[in-house]
Amino acid sequence: MRMAIIGFAAGAALLQTQAALPEASTIGLAAVAVLALPLALAAWRRRGGQGGWSATMRGAAALTLAARLAAMLAGCAAGFLWAAWLAHCALAPQLASADEGRDFTLVGTIDNLPYRFDRGVRFNFAVERVVGGVQGQVPPHVALSWYAGFRDQVTEVGDVQPGERWQLTVRLQRPHGNANPYCFDYEVWLLEQGLRATGYVRPDAGNRRLDGFVFSIGNVVEHARAVLRGRILAALPDRPYAGVIVALVVGDQRGIDQSDWAVFNRTGIGHLISISGLHITMVAGLFALAAFKLWRWSFFTRAQLPLLLPAQKVAALVGMAVALLYVLLAGFGVPAQRTLYMLTVVAAALWLNRITSVSHVLCTALGVVVLIDPWAVLWPGFWLSFGAVAVILYATVGRTTLRPARGRHGPAPAAAAQAPSRREQLWQALRLGAHTQYAVTFGLVPLSMLLFAQISVVSPLANAVAIPLISLVVTPLALVGSMLPAPLAGPVLGLAHWLVAALAACLQWFSGLRYAVWSAPTPPFWLFCWAMFGTIWLLAPRGWPVRWLGLATWIPLLAAQPSHPAPGRMTVTGFDVGQGMALLIETGRHRLLYDTGPAYAPDSNAGNRVILPYLKARGIAALDGMIVSHSDADHSGGALTLLDGIRIGWVLSSLWPNHPIALAARQHVHCAAGQGWSWDGVRFEMLHPLPSSYADTALKPNARGCTLKITAGGKSMLLAADIEAAQEAALLERDRGRLQADVLLAPHHGSGTSSTPAFLLAVQPSVAVFQVGYRNRYHHPKQEVYERYGVQGIRRLRTDESGAVTIDFSNGAGQGIGIASYRTEHRRYWNGR
């Protein structure tokens, strides 16, 4: 059974790597074959037993091995088909392409815990009907944003609460997210949540609340979460770590600042800043212990309840019920689900008077999680949650038991051995905790490198402080405080907040240490498997030969260096940042970032959402230089985040000296025509603006955009920022001979005010890259401009369609240019649906 469940999870994971789903008819036929496989296996085993072949030990072992392999293969096929069928069902509700950008008036209910931010509120909406339209045009669940300001107009945002019924006028689009290597996949997250369209609420007089609350189990749970969150925020107004308290009580982590998350992740305690399995087990255990004691004590009253039902069964039932309630409050995350299912299996075994092993419990929880949510295998939390428990079981079960008490001259008598002293019990508990932390810390090193390209060196020390404080003190205080009446809630929650603030100060010190984190490029899968083999060897039982050799398998994992192009070659990565520009230029030993993408929200930008995750996954710890072409937010939005998050040698820009980016740079220089330098056989030339342009304060930022030409191996690329027709004409007049380039970054995203025919004829590109946002409000690239490129036979690449674009300039004029788009190279079945 365990092998079948492991195969089931592997099959579901395999489905998530497919570029297309199998047809529904194929799934049905394959399902019949999978169901027939166990029957054929059983018949084969009976035939083997009758023939006498399985009577020998060798034959029995072979049959057992074959049966386990067959069970795993059958489970893998079943998991693949099950995940494919659920994917078909999830993709079926679809907004038609023709309905994108169309206004709908919808009636439905607020389907989750809304998230309020400076500019409005975001929430999920369960559609009940379309007013004035045909039912079925809109998917049943959509994700909406309601902005306080709309196109420079101030609008009123409704006070939406979970379970309320509203009528809203909305504009929708199909699911779409930025597609970049090593970055969060928003499209599959929407698919997992059952959200098949996104959009925003339009200003309309008809937007109104219809009913105060619509009863359903889900609405009751979300309403309870909203009430608890509201009580916490009311008791802790404007407190910096109120979001952490909210996360510990209801699992909503959206109120935690990105800067705090950076500290938590660097110190390796991010798993504690939520309703984790440890917290659920602790709370369920406390309630189970209380139920056990009260039920047993009733024996000394007239009730004598243990005669009706054993206290152990009552305790198991109470613990499971409390765990279920807490998991519902947590938003049903994977770690919480895993804990709930494991506790449920243990409780069921106790009620059925069955003995079950920990491996059966863990595998059952794994099977249930994947059965309910096959997309869970795509998220780091799934692998870390089950991986941590598997490592603990492997390293502790059967090895860490209380040793018998010893006298001064040898083992103590049997009676004393059965009752170790409190001091010995405490010492043994400390040893078990230390061994468990050692096993988790070392056991998860390969997985952490695969998922995050880094490990926290200070994690053991930080967790030694944070685990007891958060689990045993802060979480109980937060839970009790959130349920107390207002006069009493304030002091209790204030104490919990003070403890979190003190912990955060300690963690900031840990995070600031020079070697707090070890980073290296994300390893290939084969290297991860090799390091995992060494880790299993390292954590083997005492007596296993030369266990320390397992550490040797980590050397290529931890000592890897980021890749570079060969000398004379150049690689350019054009990120998919939405409506904005950001390109990474790499030569043999240097790296330059051209523009930093847009700002999405006050604490969210292309720097922390796209560029930094990519650099970290590649193991890139520093950039030699950064160019910020001009001050527009879609080009400079991520600059401050990057300057704070990674070492950057110098900044070249057209910004004024008192601009925050110029002030934050280690070295800032104005870009100007005539500047140039060479890196590793690659030539960089600045063509625009003229130095004299900085004296003209009337010029728009676009007119002063840093225009850069890069040449490698006889091939070149022109990065034209947001220059417009006037600047293109000026370039033609003074530098026509230097404009020719094989690849052109379309000026101003392909706007109608740039890419003039004369400019394109002078550049003569074979490839043009348009960095644009999906269905952007500016309608870039303009249709007539886009067709202009096509008429001249220029290959056109749009990042909203192709995702990130990688351009490889070969070492030699005759070897051409290699181009790869992320959505083509890493296509998944949920893309473009």
Coordinates of C-alpha atoms in Angstrom, one line a residue, residues 294-498:
L294 CA -11.5 15.2 32.7
W295 CA -12.9 11.9 31.3
R296 CA -10.8 9.8 33.7
W297 CA -11.7 12.0 36.7
S298 CA -15.4 11.6 35.9
F299 CA -14.9 7.9 37.1
F300 CA -14.8 9.3 40.7
T301 CA -18.2 11.0 40.1
R302 CA -21.6 9.4 39.5
A303 CA -21.1 9.8 35.8
Q304 CA -18.2 7.2 35.6
L305 CA -17.8 8.0 31.9
P306 CA -14.8 5.7 31.3
L307 CA -17.1 2.7 31.7
L308 CA -19.1 3.9 28.6
L309 CA -16.1 4.9 26.5
P310 CA -12.3 4.6 27.1
A311 CA -10.6 7.9 27.9
Q312 CA -8.0 7.3 25.2
K313 CA -10.7 7.2 22.5
V314 CA -12.3 10.4 23.8
A315 CA -9.0 12.2 23.8
A316 CA -8.2 11.0 20.2
L317 CA -11.6 12.3 19.1
V318 CA -11.3 15.6 20.8
G319 CA -7.7 16.1 19.5
M320 CA -8.8 15.3 15.9
A321 CA -11.8 17.7 16.1
V322 CA -9.7 20.5 17.4
A323 CA -7.1 19.9 14.7
L324 CA -9.8 20.0 12.1
L325 CA -11.1 23.4 13.4
Y326 CA -7.6 24.8 13.6
V327 CA -6.8 23.6 10.0
L328 CA -9.9 25.3 8.7
L329 CA -8.8 28.5 10.4
A330 CA -5.4 28.1 8.8
G331 CA -6.9 28.2 5.3
F332 CA -6.1 24.5 4.6
G333 CA -2.4 24.8 3.8
V334 CA -0.4 21.7 2.9
P335 CA 1.5 21.5 6.3
A336 CA -1.8 21.9 8.1
Q337 CA -3.4 19.2 5.9
R338 CA -0.6 16.8 6.4
T339 CA -0.8 17.1 10.2
L340 CA -4.6 16.8 10.2
Y341 CA -4.5 13.6 8.1
M342 CA -1.8 12.0 10.2
L343 CA -3.7 12.8 13.4
T344 CA -6.8 11.4 11.8
V345 CA -5.1 8.1 10.9
V346 CA -3.8 7.7 14.4
A347 CA -7.2 8.5 15.9
A348 CA -8.9 6.0 13.5
A349 CA -6.4 3.3 14.4
L350 CA -7.0 3.8 18.1
W351 CA -10.8 3.7 17.7
L352 CA -10.5 0.6 15.5
N353 CA -8.1 -1.1 18.0
R354 CA -5.5 -1.4 15.2
I355 CA -1.7 -0.9 15.4
T356 CA -0.3 1.3 12.7
S357 CA 3.3 2.2 11.9
V358 CA 4.5 5.8 11.5
S359 CA 5.4 5.1 7.8
H360 CA 1.8 4.1 7.1
V361 CA 0.5 7.2 8.8
L362 CA 2.8 9.5 6.8
C363 CA 2.0 7.7 3.5
T364 CA -1.7 7.9 4.1
A365 CA -1.4 11.6 4.7
L366 CA 0.6 11.9 1.5
G367 CA -2.0 10.1 -0.5
V368 CA -4.9 12.1 0.9
V369 CA -3.2 15.4 0.2
V370 CA -2.4 14.5 -3.4
L371 CA -5.8 12.9 -3.9
I372 CA -7.6 16.2 -2.9
D373 CA -5.1 18.6 -4.5
P374 CA -2.7 17.1 -7.1
W375 CA -1.2 20.6 -7.7
A376 CA 0.2 20.6 -4.2
V377 CA 3.3 18.9 -5.5
L378 CA 4.3 22.1 -7.3
W379 CA 4.9 24.1 -4.1
P380 CA 7.9 24.1 -1.8
G381 CA 5.7 23.7 1.3
F382 CA 4.6 20.3 0.1
W383 CA 8.1 18.9 -0.2
L384 CA 9.5 20.6 2.9
S385 CA 6.5 19.5 5.0
F386 CA 6.6 15.8 4.1
G387 CA 10.4 15.8 3.7
A388 CA 10.9 17.1 7.2
V389 CA 8.7 14.5 8.8
A390 CA 10.3 11.7 6.7
V391 CA 13.7 12.8 7.7
I392 CA 12.7 12.9 11.4
L393 CA 11.2 9.4 11.2
Y394 CA 14.2 8.0 9.4
A395 CA 16.7 9.6 11.9
T396 CA 14.8 8.9 15.1
V397 CA 12.3 6.1 15.0
G398 CA 13.8 3.1 16.9
R399 CA 16.9 5.0 17.9
T400 CA 15.9 7.6 20.4
T401 CA 14.3 5.9 23.5
L402 CA 14.7 6.7 27.1
R403 CA 17.7 4.8 28.5
P404 CA 17.3 3.0 31.8
A405 CA 18.6 4.8 34.9
R406 CA 22.0 3.8 36.1
G407 CA 23.3 3.5 39.6
R408 CA 26.8 4.5 40.7
H409 CA 28.2 1.0 39.9
G410 CA 26.1 -0.1 37.0
P411 CA 22.5 -0.4 35.9
A412 CA 19.9 0.4 38.5
P413 CA 17.4 -2.2 39.6
A414 CA 14.4 -3.0 37.3
A415 CA 12.0 -1.0 39.3
A416 CA 14.2 2.1 39.1
A417 CA 14.9 1.6 35.4
Q418 CA 11.1 1.9 34.8
A419 CA 10.9 5.2 36.5
P420 CA 13.8 7.6 35.4
S421 CA 14.1 10.7 37.5
R422 CA 12.8 14.0 36.2
R423 CA 16.3 15.2 35.7
E424 CA 17.0 12.2 33.4
Q425 CA 13.7 12.7 31.6
L426 CA 14.6 16.3 31.0
W427 CA 18.1 15.4 29.8
Q428 CA 16.7 12.7 27.4
A429 CA 14.1 15.1 26.1
L430 CA 16.8 17.7 25.4
R431 CA 18.9 15.1 23.6
L432 CA 16.0 14.0 21.5
G433 CA 15.2 17.6 20.6
A434 CA 18.8 18.3 19.7
H435 CA 19.1 15.1 17.6
T436 CA 15.8 15.9 15.8
Q437 CA 17.0 19.5 15.0
Y438 CA 20.3 18.0 13.8
A439 CA 18.4 15.6 11.5
V440 CA 16.1 18.2 10.1
T441 CA 18.9 20.7 9.6
F442 CA 21.2 18.3 7.7
G443 CA 18.4 16.3 6.1
L444 CA 16.9 19.2 4.3
V445 CA 20.1 20.7 2.9
P446 CA 19.8 19.2 -0.6
L447 CA 16.1 19.9 -0.8
S448 CA 16.6 23.5 0.3
M449 CA 19.3 24.0 -2.3
L450 CA 17.0 22.6 -5.0
L451 CA 14.0 24.7 -4.0
F452 CA 15.6 28.0 -2.8
A453 CA 19.3 27.8 -4.0
Q454 CA 20.4 28.7 -0.4
I455 CA 20.5 27.3 3.1
S456 CA 20.4 29.2 6.4
V457 CA 23.6 28.6 8.3
V458 CA 22.2 30.2 11.4
S459 CA 19.0 28.2 11.2
P460 CA 19.8 25.8 14.1
L461 CA 20.5 28.6 16.5
A462 CA 17.6 30.7 15.3
N463 CA 15.2 27.7 15.6
A464 CA 16.5 26.8 19.0
V465 CA 15.3 30.2 20.1
A466 CA 12.2 30.6 17.9
I467 CA 10.6 27.2 18.1
P468 CA 9.9 27.1 21.9
L469 CA 9.1 30.8 22.0
I470 CA 6.6 30.8 19.1
S471 CA 5.1 27.3 19.7
L472 CA 4.9 27.3 23.5
V473 CA 4.3 31.0 24.3
V474 CA 3.4 33.3 21.5
T475 CA 0.9 31.0 19.7
P476 CA -1.1 30.1 22.8
L477 CA -1.2 33.8 23.8
A478 CA -2.3 34.8 20.3
L479 CA -5.1 32.2 20.3
V480 CA -6.3 33.1 23.8
G481 CA -6.1 36.8 23.1
S482 CA -8.0 36.7 19.9
M483 CA -10.9 35.0 21.7
L484 CA -11.0 37.2 24.8
P485 CA -13.3 40.2 25.1
A486 CA -11.9 43.5 24.1
P487 CA -10.7 44.8 27.5
L488 CA -8.7 41.6 28.1
A489 CA -7.6 40.9 24.6
G490 CA -5.4 44.0 24.4
P491 CA -2.9 43.1 27.1
V492 CA -2.6 39.4 26.1
L493 CA -2.1 40.2 22.4
G494 CA 0.2 43.1 23.3
L495 CA 2.4 40.6 25.3
A496 CA 2.4 38.2 22.3
H497 CA 3.4 41.1 20.0
W498 CA 6.2 42.3 22.3

